[in-house]
Amino acid sequence: MTATVWTPYEDWRGHPADFRVKYRFYSEAEGGRKLPPVQGYRSDFSYADDNEKIELFAIYPEFETPDGDVIRDLTAPVPAEGTARMWILFPQMRQTVHIHRIKPGIVGYFMEGARKVAVAE
């Protein structure tokens, strides 16, 4: 039997999200996805200021409702635009890389391979 209710990362990771973003998935015409994903989507993340070479990081989004609660429904696509809590998968990367890069106003992308599928700030 497949689960239909998402358990928030905070419940099983034991700490709050690393940061939050406002995101917008690109339309298919913009080179994005046909449909937004469901909660539990695991894209990579890249920073917009990595102009020369795209560097991918294991930072996963956890999508929120308009009220800021974690979306728990695993059966419906998440909103094409909204907010997400972001989770850095490798703790050592928090201190060596991301603590120096993640600041208000920084732009990044949800990535599927080398393809930018959403913009996030």
Backbone atoms as SQL, in Angstrom:
CREATE TABLE atoms (id INTEGER PRIMARY KEY, chain TEXT, resi INTEGER, resn TEXT, atom TEXT, x REAL, y REAL, z REAL);
INSERT INTO atoms VALUES
  (1, 'A', 1, 'MET', 'N', 0.840, -1.182, 0.000),
  (2, 'A', 1, 'MET', 'CA', 0.000, 0.000, 0.000),
  (3, 'A', 1, 'MET', 'C', 0.889, 1.251, 0.000),
  (4, 'A', 2, 'THR', 'N', 0.592, 2.200, -0.852),
  (5, 'A', 2, 'THR', 'CA', 1.362, 3.429, -0.961),
  (6, 'A', 2, 'THR', 'C', 0.829, 4.474, 0.008),
  (7, 'A', 3, 'ALA', 'N', 1.753, 5.160, 0.683),
  (8, 'A', 3, 'ALA', 'CA', 1.354, 6.217, 1.617),
  (9, 'A', 3, 'ALA', 'C', 0.760, 7.392, 0.852),
  (10, 'A', 4, 'THR', 'N', -0.212, 8.059, 1.443),
  (11, 'A', 4, 'THR', 'CA', -0.824, 9.236, 0.829),
  (12, 'A', 4, 'THR', 'C', -0.635, 10.486, 1.681),
  (13, 'A', 5, 'VAL', 'N', 0.027, 10.335, 2.843),
  (14, 'A', 5, 'VAL', 'CA', 0.242, 11.466, 3.746),
  (15, 'A', 5, 'VAL', 'C', 1.745, 11.618, 3.995),
  (16, 'A', 6, 'TRP', 'N', 2.234, 12.823, 3.778),
  (17, 'A', 6, 'TRP', 'CA', 3.650, 13.149, 3.951),
  (18, 'A', 6, 'TRP', 'C', 3.964, 13.362, 5.427),
  (19, 'A', 7, 'THR', 'N', 5.079, 12.797, 5.891),
  (20, 'A', 7, 'THR', 'CA', 5.603, 13.079, 7.227),
  (21, 'A', 7, 'THR', 'C', 6.658, 14.158, 7.062),
  (22, 'A', 8, 'PRO', 'N', 6.474, 15.332, 7.669),
  (23, 'A', 8, 'PRO', 'CA', 7.441, 16.428, 7.491),
  (24, 'A', 8, 'PRO', 'C', 8.867, 16.018, 7.870),
  (25, 'A', 9, 'TYR', 'N', 9.830, 16.525, 7.110),
  (26, 'A', 9, 'TYR', 'CA', 11.237, 16.249, 7.378),
  (27, 'A', 9, 'TYR', 'C', 11.597, 16.589, 8.820),
  (28, 'A', 10, 'GLU', 'N', 11.070, 17.691, 9.338),
  (29, 'A', 10, 'GLU', 'CA', 11.420, 18.111, 10.698),
  (30, 'A', 10, 'GLU', 'C', 11.069, 17.029, 11.720),
  (31, 'A', 11, 'ASP', 'N', 9.983, 16.304, 11.495),
  (32, 'A', 11, 'ASP', 'CA', 9.564, 15.259, 12.432),
  (33, 'A', 11, 'ASP', 'C', 10.579, 14.133, 12.525),
  (34, 'A', 12, 'TRP', 'N', 11.224, 13.789, 11.423),
  (35, 'A', 12, 'TRP', 'CA', 12.160, 12.670, 11.495),
  (36, 'A', 12, 'TRP', 'C', 13.622, 13.068, 11.388),
  (37, 'A', 13, 'ARG', 'N', 13.913, 14.307, 11.005),
  (38, 'A', 13, 'ARG', 'CA', 15.302, 14.766, 11.006),
  (39, 'A', 13, 'ARG', 'C', 15.683, 15.393, 12.346),
  (40, 'A', 14, 'GLY', 'N', 14.668, 15.854, 13.095),
  (41, 'A', 14, 'GLY', 'CA', 14.922, 16.382, 14.431),
  (42, 'A', 14, 'GLY', 'C', 15.485, 17.789, 14.485),
  (43, 'A', 15, 'HIS', 'N', 15.366, 18.537, 13.403),
  (44, 'A', 15, 'HIS', 'CA', 15.801, 19.939, 13.403),
  (45, 'A', 15, 'HIS', 'C', 14.972, 20.691, 12.369),
  (46, 'A', 16, 'PRO', 'N', 14.929, 22.029, 12.484),
  (47, 'A', 16, 'PRO', 'CA', 14.155, 22.805, 11.501),
  (48, 'A', 16, 'PRO', 'C', 14.849, 22.851, 10.142),
  (49, 'A', 17, 'ALA', 'N', 14.110, 23.282, 9.145),
  (50, 'A', 17, 'ALA', 'CA', 14.652, 23.420, 7.788),
  (51, 'A', 17, 'ALA', 'C', 15.847, 24.370, 7.801),
  (52, 'A', 18, 'ASP', 'N', 16.708, 24.216, 6.816),
  (53, 'A', 18, 'ASP', 'CA', 17.901, 25.051, 6.731),
  (54, 'A', 18, 'ASP', 'C', 17.583, 26.466, 6.257),
  (55, 'A', 19, 'PHE', 'N', 16.617, 26.606, 5.346),
  (56, 'A', 19, 'PHE', 'CA', 16.176, 27.919, 4.880),
  (57, 'A', 19, 'PHE', 'C', 14.864, 27.756, 4.136),
  (58, 'A', 20, 'ARG', 'N', 14.233, 28.882, 3.821),
  (59, 'A', 20, 'ARG', 'CA', 12.966, 28.881, 3.070),
  (60, 'A', 20, 'ARG', 'C', 13.161, 29.675, 1.785),
  (61, 'A', 21, 'VAL', 'N', 12.388, 29.317, 0.778),
  (62, 'A', 21, 'VAL', 'CA', 12.437, 30.035, -0.494),
  (63, 'A', 21, 'VAL', 'C', 11.026, 30.313, -1.000),
  (64, 'A', 22, 'LYS', 'N', 10.938, 31.325, -1.856),
  (65, 'A', 22, 'LYS', 'CA', 9.776, 31.508, -2.725),
  (66, 'A', 22, 'LYS', 'C', 10.208, 30.877, -4.035),
  (67, 'A', 23, 'TYR', 'N', 9.342, 30.070, -4.628),
  (68, 'A', 23, 'TYR', 'CA', 9.714, 29.382, -5.858),
  (69, 'A', 23, 'TYR', 'C', 8.644, 29.577, -6.920),
  (70, 'A', 24, 'ARG', 'N', 9.059, 29.335, -8.167),
  (71, 'A', 24, 'ARG', 'CA', 8.126, 29.275, -9.297),
  (72, 'A', 24, 'ARG', 'C', 8.647, 28.229, -10.269),
  (73, 'A', 25, 'PHE', 'N', 7.826, 27.208, -10.516),
  (74, 'A', 25, 'PHE', 'CA', 8.192, 26.217, -11.514),
  (75, 'A', 25, 'PHE', 'C', 8.035, 26.826, -12.901),
  (76, 'A', 26, 'TYR', 'N', 8.994, 26.575, -13.768),
  (77, 'A', 26, 'TYR', 'CA', 8.894, 27.009, -15.143),
  (78, 'A', 26, 'TYR', 'C', 7.826, 26.185, -15.853),
  (79, 'A', 27, 'SER', 'N', 7.132, 26.819, -16.778),
  (80, 'A', 27, 'SER', 'CA', 6.149, 26.099, -17.599),
  (81, 'A', 27, 'SER', 'C', 6.898, 25.206, -18.588),
  (82, 'A', 28, 'GLU', 'N', 6.181, 24.316, -19.206),
  (83, 'A', 28, 'GLU', 'CA', 6.787, 23.455, -20.221),
  (84, 'A', 28, 'GLU', 'C', 7.354, 24.308, -21.363),
  (85, 'A', 29, 'ALA', 'N', 6.639, 25.382, -21.737),
  (86, 'A', 29, 'ALA', 'CA', 7.094, 26.272, -22.812),
  (87, 'A', 29, 'ALA', 'C', 8.399, 26.981, -22.450),
  (88, 'A', 30, 'GLU', 'N', 8.660, 27.166, -21.145),
  (89, 'A', 30, 'GLU', 'CA', 9.894, 27.804, -20.677),
  (90, 'A', 30, 'GLU', 'C', 11.023, 26.784, -20.496),
  (91, 'A', 31, 'GLY', 'N', 10.757, 25.527, -20.808),
  (92, 'A', 31, 'GLY', 'CA', 11.757, 24.480, -20.639),
  (93, 'A', 31, 'GLY', 'C', 11.621, 23.713, -19.339),
  (94, 'A', 32, 'GLY', 'N', 10.521, 23.957, -18.624),
  (95, 'A', 32, 'GLY', 'CA', 10.296, 23.292, -17.343),
  (96, 'A', 32, 'GLY', 'C', 9.514, 22.006, -17.470),
  (97, 'A', 33, 'ARG', 'N', 8.873, 21.646, -16.396),
  (98, 'A', 33, 'ARG', 'CA', 8.113, 20.398, -16.309),
  (99, 'A', 33, 'ARG', 'C', 6.745, 20.543, -16.965),
  (100, 'A', 34, 'LYS', 'N', 6.146, 19.409, -17.327),
  (101, 'A', 34, 'LYS', 'CA', 4.765, 19.426, -17.834),
  (102, 'A', 34, 'LYS', 'C', 3.799, 19.761, -16.706),
  (103, 'A', 35, 'LEU', 'N', 4.041, 19.178, -15.531),
  (104, 'A', 35, 'LEU', 'CA', 3.205, 19.404, -14.346),
  (105, 'A', 35, 'LEU', 'C', 4.103, 19.608, -13.139),
  (106, 'A', 36, 'PRO', 'N', 3.631, 20.363, -12.142),
  (107, 'A', 36, 'PRO', 'CA', 4.402, 20.446, -10.899),
  (108, 'A', 36, 'PRO', 'C', 4.463, 19.064, -10.237),
  (109, 'A', 37, 'PRO', 'N', 5.491, 18.820, -9.441),
  (110, 'A', 37, 'PRO', 'CA', 5.600, 17.526, -8.761),
  (111, 'A', 37, 'PRO', 'C', 4.665, 17.443, -7.563),
  (112, 'A', 38, 'VAL', 'N', 4.683, 16.307, -6.893),
  (113, 'A', 38, 'VAL', 'CA', 3.972, 16.145, -5.623),
  (114, 'A', 38, 'VAL', 'C', 4.985, 16.325, -4.491),
  (115, 'A', 39, 'GLN', 'N', 4.471, 16.486, -3.280),
  (116, 'A', 39, 'GLN', 'CA', 5.344, 16.593, -2.099),
  (117, 'A', 39, 'GLN', 'C', 6.249, 15.369, -2.053),
  (118, 'A', 40, 'GLY', 'N', 7.490, 15.564, -1.635),
  (119, 'A', 40, 'GLY', 'CA', 8.464, 14.487, -1.598),
  (120, 'A', 40, 'GLY', 'C', 9.411, 14.524, -2.786),
  (121, 'A', 41, 'TYR', 'N', 9.199, 15.485, -3.676),
  (122, 'A', 41, 'TYR', 'CA', 10.037, 15.704, -4.856),
  (123, 'A', 41, 'TYR', 'C', 11.472, 15.975, -4.412),
  (124, 'A', 42, 'ARG', 'N', 12.404, 15.359, -5.090),
  (125, 'A', 42, 'ARG', 'CA', 13.808, 15.510, -4.738),
  (126, 'A', 42, 'ARG', 'C', 14.604, 16.009, -5.926),
  (127, 'A', 43, 'SER', 'N', 14.640, 17.308, -6.051),
  (128, 'A', 43, 'SER', 'CA', 15.473, 17.914, -7.091),
  (129, 'A', 43, 'SER', 'C', 16.823, 18.244, -6.475),
  (130, 'A', 44, 'ASP', 'N', 17.777, 18.585, -7.313),
  (131, 'A', 44, 'ASP', 'CA', 19.016, 19.182, -6.828),
  (132, 'A', 44, 'ASP', 'C', 18.807, 20.689, -6.809),
  (133, 'A', 45, 'PHE', 'N', 19.791, 21.405, -6.305),
  (134, 'A', 45, 'PHE', 'CA', 19.729, 22.860, -6.193),
  (135, 'A', 45, 'PHE', 'C', 21.022, 23.426, -6.746),
  (136, 'A', 46, 'SER', 'N', 20.918, 24.541, -7.461),
  (137, 'A', 46, 'SER', 'CA', 22.116, 25.255, -7.900),
  (138, 'A', 46, 'SER', 'C', 21.910, 26.739, -7.633),
  (139, 'A', 47, 'TYR', 'N', 23.003, 27.438, -7.484),
  (140, 'A', 47, 'TYR', 'CA', 22.964, 28.883, -7.259),
  (141, 'A', 47, 'TYR', 'C', 23.028, 29.613, -8.596),
  (142, 'A', 48, 'ALA', 'N', 22.254, 30.680, -8.723),
  (143, 'A', 48, 'ALA', 'CA', 22.224, 31.446, -9.972),
  (144, 'A', 48, 'ALA', 'C', 23.557, 32.117, -10.265),
  (145, 'A', 49, 'ASP', 'N', 24.332, 32.427, -9.221),
  (146, 'A', 49, 'ASP', 'CA', 25.593, 33.125, -9.468),
  (147, 'A', 49, 'ASP', 'C', 26.724, 32.183, -9.892),
  (148, 'A', 50, 'ASP', 'N', 26.418, 30.902, -10.059),
  (149, 'A', 50, 'ASP', 'CA', 27.397, 29.956, -10.610),
  (150, 'A', 50, 'ASP', 'C', 27.310, 29.994, -12.133),
  (151, 'A', 51, 'ASN', 'N', 27.694, 31.114, -12.715),
  (152, 'A', 51, 'ASN', 'CA', 27.510, 31.343, -14.145),
  (153, 'A', 51, 'ASN', 'C', 28.390, 30.463, -15.026),
  (154, 'A', 52, 'GLU', 'N', 29.641, 30.321, -14.682),
  (155, 'A', 52, 'GLU', 'CA', 30.585, 29.575, -15.506),
  (156, 'A', 52, 'GLU', 'C', 30.213, 28.103, -15.559),
  (157, 'A', 53, 'LYS', 'N', 30.067, 27.496, -14.399),
  (158, 'A', 53, 'LYS', 'CA', 29.858, 26.057, -14.306),
  (159, 'A', 53, 'LYS', 'C', 28.722, 25.810, -13.321),
  (160, 'A', 54, 'ILE', 'N', 27.717, 25.080, -13.744),
  (161, 'A', 54, 'ILE', 'CA', 26.609, 24.758, -12.846),
  (162, 'A', 54, 'ILE', 'C', 27.083, 23.711, -11.851),
  (163, 'A', 55, 'GLU', 'N', 26.956, 24.033, -10.576),
  (164, 'A', 55, 'GLU', 'CA', 27.291, 23.094, -9.517),
  (165, 'A', 55, 'GLU', 'C', 25.993, 22.665, -8.853),
  (166, 'A', 56, 'LEU', 'N', 25.770, 21.362, -8.737),
  (167, 'A', 56, 'LEU', 'CA', 24.548, 20.829, -8.152),
  (168, 'A', 56, 'LEU', 'C', 24.784, 20.440, -6.704),
  (169, 'A', 57, 'PHE', 'N', 23.791, 20.772, -5.870),
  (170, 'A', 57, 'PHE', 'CA', 23.852, 20.445, -4.451),
  (171, 'A', 57, 'PHE', 'C', 22.617, 19.650, -4.055),
  (172, 'A', 58, 'ALA', 'N', 22.795, 18.721, -3.124),
  (173, 'A', 58, 'ALA', 'CA', 21.682, 17.919, -2.605),
  (174, 'A', 58, 'ALA', 'C', 20.947, 18.734, -1.549),
  (175, 'A', 59, 'ILE', 'N', 20.032, 19.581, -2.017),
  (176, 'A', 59, 'ILE', 'CA', 19.184, 20.397, -1.150),
  (177, 'A', 59, 'ILE', 'C', 17.763, 20.187, -1.653),
  (178, 'A', 60, 'TYR', 'N', 16.926, 19.578, -0.825),
  (179, 'A', 60, 'TYR', 'CA', 15.579, 19.199, -1.252),
  (180, 'A', 60, 'TYR', 'C', 14.526, 20.192, -0.763),
  (181, 'A', 61, 'PRO', 'N', 13.540, 20.481, -1.603),
  (182, 'A', 61, 'PRO', 'CA', 12.431, 21.339, -1.163),
  (183, 'A', 61, 'PRO', 'C', 11.357, 20.517, -0.453),
  (184, 'A', 62, 'GLU', 'N', 10.703, 21.167, 0.492),
  (185, 'A', 62, 'GLU', 'CA', 9.508, 20.613, 1.145),
  (186, 'A', 62, 'GLU', 'C', 8.461, 21.720, 1.048),
  (187, 'A', 63, 'PHE', 'N', 7.445, 21.495, 0.259),
  (188, 'A', 63, 'PHE', 'CA', 6.510, 22.540, -0.131),
  (189, 'A', 63, 'PHE', 'C', 5.519, 22.868, 0.979),
  (190, 'A', 64, 'GLU', 'N', 5.136, 24.154, 1.009),
  (191, 'A', 64, 'GLU', 'CA', 4.233, 24.667, 2.043),
  (192, 'A', 64, 'GLU', 'C', 2.899, 25.102, 1.449),
  (193, 'A', 65, 'THR', 'N', 1.890, 25.128, 2.308),
  (194, 'A', 65, 'THR', 'CA', 0.588, 25.701, 1.964),
  (195, 'A', 65, 'THR', 'C', 0.728, 27.224, 1.969),
  (196, 'A', 66, 'PRO', 'N', -0.262, 27.958, 1.469),
  (197, 'A', 66, 'PRO', 'CA', -0.198, 29.423, 1.555),
  (198, 'A', 66, 'PRO', 'C', -0.094, 29.938, 2.997),
  (199, 'A', 67, 'ASP', 'N', -0.521, 29.134, 3.976),
  (200, 'A', 67, 'ASP', 'CA', -0.424, 29.522, 5.391),
  (201, 'A', 67, 'ASP', 'C', 0.924, 29.175, 6.006),
  (202, 'A', 68, 'GLY', 'N', 1.818, 28.543, 5.252),
  (203, 'A', 68, 'GLY', 'CA', 3.140, 28.202, 5.758),
  (204, 'A', 68, 'GLY', 'C', 3.247, 26.840, 6.426),
  (205, 'A', 69, 'ASP', 'N', 2.203, 26.032, 6.339),
  (206, 'A', 69, 'ASP', 'CA', 2.259, 24.671, 6.866),
  (207, 'A', 69, 'ASP', 'C', 2.803, 23.737, 5.780),
  (208, 'A', 70, 'VAL', 'N', 3.391, 22.641, 6.198),
  (209, 'A', 70, 'VAL', 'CA', 3.888, 21.654, 5.240),
  (210, 'A', 70, 'VAL', 'C', 2.704, 20.978, 4.552),
  (211, 'A', 71, 'ILE', 'N', 2.765, 20.889, 3.233),
  (212, 'A', 71, 'ILE', 'CA', 1.749, 20.143, 2.474),
  (213, 'A', 71, 'ILE', 'C', 1.927, 18.674, 2.803),
  (214, 'A', 72, 'ARG', 'N', 0.848, 18.023, 3.197),
  (215, 'A', 72, 'ARG', 'CA', 0.925, 16.610, 3.588),
  (216, 'A', 72, 'ARG', 'C', 0.308, 15.664, 2.565),
  (217, 'A', 73, 'ASP', 'N', -0.453, 16.195, 1.625),
  (218, 'A', 73, 'ASP', 'CA', -1.111, 15.369, 0.610),
  (219, 'A', 73, 'ASP', 'C', -0.096, 14.920, -0.437),
  (220, 'A', 74, 'LEU', 'N', 0.085, 13.617, -0.566),
  (221, 'A', 74, 'LEU', 'CA', 1.023, 13.069, -1.541),
  (222, 'A', 74, 'LEU', 'C', 0.375, 12.735, -2.879),
  (223, 'A', 75, 'THR', 'N', -0.913, 13.054, -3.018),
  (224, 'A', 75, 'THR', 'CA', -1.617, 12.660, -4.235),
  (225, 'A', 75, 'THR', 'C', -1.830, 13.803, -5.218),
  (226, 'A', 76, 'ALA', 'N', -1.694, 15.039, -4.778),
  (227, 'A', 76, 'ALA', 'CA', -1.970, 16.196, -5.644),
  (228, 'A', 76, 'ALA', 'C', -0.681, 16.964, -5.928),
  (229, 'A', 77, 'PRO', 'N', -0.538, 17.516, -7.135),
  (230, 'A', 77, 'PRO', 'CA', 0.639, 18.346, -7.420),
  (231, 'A', 77, 'PRO', 'C', 0.718, 19.542, -6.474),
  (232, 'A', 78, 'VAL', 'N', 1.933, 19.953, -6.164),
  (233, 'A', 78, 'VAL', 'CA', 2.137, 21.146, -5.347),
  (234, 'A', 78, 'VAL', 'C', 1.836, 22.372, -6.211),
  (235, 'A', 79, 'PRO', 'N', 1.605, 23.535, -5.606),
  (236, 'A', 79, 'PRO', 'CA', 1.359, 24.736, -6.415),
  (237, 'A', 79, 'PRO', 'C', 2.548, 25.051, -7.332),
  (238, 'A', 80, 'ALA', 'N', 2.266, 25.583, -8.496),
  (239, 'A', 80, 'ALA', 'CA', 3.326, 25.959, -9.435),
  (240, 'A', 80, 'ALA', 'C', 4.177, 27.098, -8.884),
  (241, 'A', 81, 'GLU', 'N', 3.609, 27.884, -7.970),
  (242, 'A', 81, 'GLU', 'CA', 4.329, 28.966, -7.280),
  (243, 'A', 81, 'GLU', 'C', 3.981, 28.903, -5.819),
  (244, 'A', 82, 'GLY', 'N', 4.948, 29.222, -4.967),
  (245, 'A', 82, 'GLY', 'CA', 4.671, 29.225, -3.534),
  (246, 'A', 82, 'GLY', 'C', 5.949, 29.307, -2.730),
  (247, 'A', 83, 'THR', 'N', 5.905, 28.732, -1.534),
  (248, 'A', 83, 'THR', 'CA', 7.075, 28.708, -0.658),
  (249, 'A', 83, 'THR', 'C', 7.425, 27.269, -0.318),
  (250, 'A', 84, 'ALA', 'N', 8.694, 27.082, -0.022),
  (251, 'A', 84, 'ALA', 'CA', 9.175, 25.748, 0.344),
  (252, 'A', 84, 'ALA', 'C', 10.250, 25.878, 1.411),
  (253, 'A', 85, 'ARG', 'N', 10.263, 24.905, 2.293),
  (254, 'A', 85, 'ARG', 'CA', 11.355, 24.759, 3.256),
  (255, 'A', 85, 'ARG', 'C', 12.441, 23.965, 2.541),
  (256, 'A', 86, 'MET', 'N', 13.683, 24.344, 2.759),
  (257, 'A', 86, 'MET', 'CA', 14.784, 23.694, 2.055),
  (258, 'A', 86, 'MET', 'C', 15.664, 22.948, 3.047),
  (259, 'A', 87, 'TRP', 'N', 16.051, 21.734, 2.634),
  (260, 'A', 87, 'TRP', 'CA', 16.785, 20.814, 3.493),
  (261, 'A', 87, 'TRP', 'C', 18.111, 20.431, 2.846),
  (262, 'A', 88, 'ILE', 'N', 19.209, 20.837, 3.484),
  (263, 'A', 88, 'ILE', 'CA', 20.547, 20.468, 3.025),
  (264, 'A', 88, 'ILE', 'C', 20.798, 19.033, 3.481),
  (265, 'A', 89, 'LEU', 'N', 21.037, 18.150, 2.525),
  (266, 'A', 89, 'LEU', 'CA', 21.169, 16.735, 2.846),
  (267, 'A', 89, 'LEU', 'C', 22.439, 16.373, 3.599),
  (268, 'A', 90, 'PHE', 'N', 23.542, 16.998, 3.264),
  (269, 'A', 90, 'PHE', 'CA', 24.820, 16.635, 3.879),
  (270, 'A', 90, 'PHE', 'C', 25.216, 17.704, 4.895),
  (271, 'A', 91, 'PRO', 'N', 25.135, 17.380, 6.183),
  (272, 'A', 91, 'PRO', 'CA', 25.382, 18.378, 7.238),
  (273, 'A', 91, 'PRO', 'C', 26.716, 19.106, 7.103),
  (274, 'A', 92, 'GLN', 'N', 27.777, 18.428, 6.688),
  (275, 'A', 92, 'GLN', 'CA', 29.080, 19.092, 6.581),
  (276, 'A', 92, 'GLN', 'C', 29.047, 20.219, 5.550),
  (277, 'A', 93, 'MET', 'N', 28.164, 20.119, 4.544),
  (278, 'A', 93, 'MET', 'CA', 28.064, 21.156, 3.517),
  (279, 'A', 93, 'MET', 'C', 27.456, 22.440, 4.082),
  (280, 'A', 94, 'ARG', 'N', 26.656, 22.321, 5.144),
  (281, 'A', 94, 'ARG', 'CA', 26.093, 23.519, 5.792),
  (282, 'A', 94, 'ARG', 'C', 27.212, 24.464, 6.199),
  (283, 'A', 95, 'GLN', 'N', 28.232, 23.924, 6.856),
  (284, 'A', 95, 'GLN', 'CA', 29.307, 24.739, 7.415),
  (285, 'A', 95, 'GLN', 'C', 30.389, 25.097, 6.402),
  (286, 'A', 96, 'THR', 'N', 30.638, 24.244, 5.450),
  (287, 'A', 96, 'THR', 'CA', 31.745, 24.509, 4.532),
  (288, 'A', 96, 'THR', 'C', 31.338, 25.313, 3.301),
  (289, 'A', 97, 'VAL', 'N', 30.074, 25.201, 2.870),
  (290, 'A', 97, 'VAL', 'CA', 29.652, 25.859, 1.631),
  (291, 'A', 97, 'VAL', 'C', 28.465, 26.795, 1.858),
  (292, 'A', 98, 'HIS', 'N', 27.360, 26.244, 2.299),
  (293, 'A', 98, 'HIS', 'CA', 26.097, 26.971, 2.257),
  (294, 'A', 98, 'HIS', 'C', 25.972, 28.106, 3.270),
  (295, 'A', 99, 'ILE', 'N', 26.623, 28.005, 4.414),
  (296, 'A', 99, 'ILE', 'CA', 26.550, 29.088, 5.403),
  (297, 'A', 99, 'ILE', 'C', 27.091, 30.399, 4.813),
  (298, 'A', 100, 'HIS', 'N', 27.979, 30.284, 3.857),
  (299, 'A', 100, 'HIS', 'CA', 28.586, 31.463, 3.223),
  (300, 'A', 100, 'HIS', 'C', 27.782, 31.957, 2.021),
  (301, 'A', 101, 'ARG', 'N', 26.863, 31.138, 1.530),
  (302, 'A', 101, 'ARG', 'CA', 26.169, 31.488, 0.288),
  (303, 'A', 101, 'ARG', 'C', 24.700, 31.828, 0.476),
  (304, 'A', 102, 'ILE', 'N', 24.035, 31.191, 1.411),
  (305, 'A', 102, 'ILE', 'CA', 22.590, 31.386, 1.561),
  (306, 'A', 102, 'ILE', 'C', 22.317, 32.622, 2.397),
  (307, 'A', 103, 'LYS', 'N', 21.750, 33.611, 1.722),
  (308, 'A', 103, 'LYS', 'CA', 21.401, 34.886, 2.365),
  (309, 'A', 103, 'LYS', 'C', 20.135, 35.400, 1.695),
  (310, 'A', 104, 'PRO', 'N', 19.386, 36.274, 2.361),
  (311, 'A', 104, 'PRO', 'CA', 18.184, 36.829, 1.712),
  (312, 'A', 104, 'PRO', 'C', 18.536, 37.445, 0.351),
  (313, 'A', 105, 'GLY', 'N', 17.689, 37.162, -0.621),
  (314, 'A', 105, 'GLY', 'CA', 17.867, 37.717, -1.962),
  (315, 'A', 105, 'GLY', 'C', 18.657, 36.831, -2.907),
  (316, 'A', 106, 'ILE', 'N', 19.313, 35.794, -2.401),
  (317, 'A', 106, 'ILE', 'CA', 20.071, 34.890, -3.268),
  (318, 'A', 106, 'ILE', 'C', 19.090, 34.099, -4.130),
  (319, 'A', 107, 'VAL', 'N', 19.410, 33.972, -5.398),
  (320, 'A', 107, 'VAL', 'CA', 18.556, 33.239, -6.337),
  (321, 'A', 107, 'VAL', 'C', 19.219, 31.908, -6.655),
  (322, 'A', 108, 'GLY', 'N', 18.376, 30.881, -6.746),
  (323, 'A', 108, 'GLY', 'CA', 18.851, 29.553, -7.117),
  (324, 'A', 108, 'GLY', 'C', 17.806, 28.849, -7.959),
  (325, 'A', 109, 'TYR', 'N', 18.080, 27.596, -8.290),
  (326, 'A', 109, 'TYR', 'CA', 17.182, 26.832, -9.155),
  (327, 'A', 109, 'TYR', 'C', 16.974, 25.429, -8.612),
  (328, 'A', 110, 'PHE', 'N', 15.768, 24.896, -8.795),
  (329, 'A', 110, 'PHE', 'CA', 15.534, 23.468, -8.628),
  (330, 'A', 110, 'PHE', 'C', 15.985, 22.854, -9.946),
  (331, 'A', 111, 'MET', 'N', 16.804, 21.830, -9.844),
  (332, 'A', 111, 'MET', 'CA', 17.432, 21.254, -11.025),
  (333, 'A', 111, 'MET', 'C', 17.033, 19.793, -11.199),
  (334, 'A', 112, 'GLU', 'N', 16.830, 19.410, -12.453),
  (335, 'A', 112, 'GLU', 'CA', 16.667, 18.010, -12.834),
  (336, 'A', 112, 'GLU', 'C', 17.779, 17.743, -13.829),
  (337, 'A', 113, 'GLY', 'N', 18.850, 17.149, -13.343),
  (338, 'A', 113, 'GLY', 'CA', 20.060, 17.044, -14.151),
  (339, 'A', 113, 'GLY', 'C', 20.585, 18.443, -14.400),
  (340, 'A', 114, 'ALA', 'N', 20.885, 18.761, -15.656),
  (341, 'A', 114, 'ALA', 'CA', 21.386, 20.095, -15.996),
  (342, 'A', 114, 'ALA', 'C', 20.273, 21.065, -16.339),
  (343, 'A', 115, 'ARG', 'N', 19.011, 20.632, -16.187),
  (344, 'A', 115, 'ARG', 'CA', 17.855, 21.457, -16.584),
  (345, 'A', 115, 'ARG', 'C', 17.290, 22.199, -15.372),
  (346, 'A', 116, 'LYS', 'N', 17.133, 23.513, -15.523),
  (347, 'A', 116, 'LYS', 'CA', 16.502, 24.352, -14.499),
  (348, 'A', 116, 'LYS', 'C', 14.993, 24.198, -14.655),
  (349, 'A', 117, 'VAL', 'N', 14.326, 23.706, -13.608),
  (350, 'A', 117, 'VAL', 'CA', 12.880, 23.514, -13.702),
  (351, 'A', 117, 'VAL', 'C', 12.093, 24.503, -12.843),
  (352, 'A', 118, 'ALA', 'N', 12.781, 25.192, -11.929),
  (353, 'A', 118, 'ALA', 'CA', 12.119, 26.203, -11.092),
  (354, 'A', 118, 'ALA', 'C', 13.155, 27.197, -10.630),
  (355, 'A', 119, 'VAL', 'N', 12.716, 28.422, -10.425),
  (356, 'A', 119, 'VAL', 'CA', 13.563, 29.463, -9.861),
  (357, 'A', 119, 'VAL', 'C', 13.140, 29.674, -8.411),
  (358, 'A', 120, 'ALA', 'N', 14.112, 29.947, -7.547),
  (359, 'A', 120, 'ALA', 'CA', 13.819, 30.123, -6.114),
  (360, 'A', 120, 'ALA', 'C', 14.648, 31.280, -5.569),
  (361, 'A', 121, 'GLU', 'N', 14.041, 32.044, -4.645),
  (362, 'A', 121, 'GLU', 'CA', 14.772, 33.136, -3.978),
  (363, 'A', 121, 'GLU', 'C', 14.569, 33.010, -2.488);
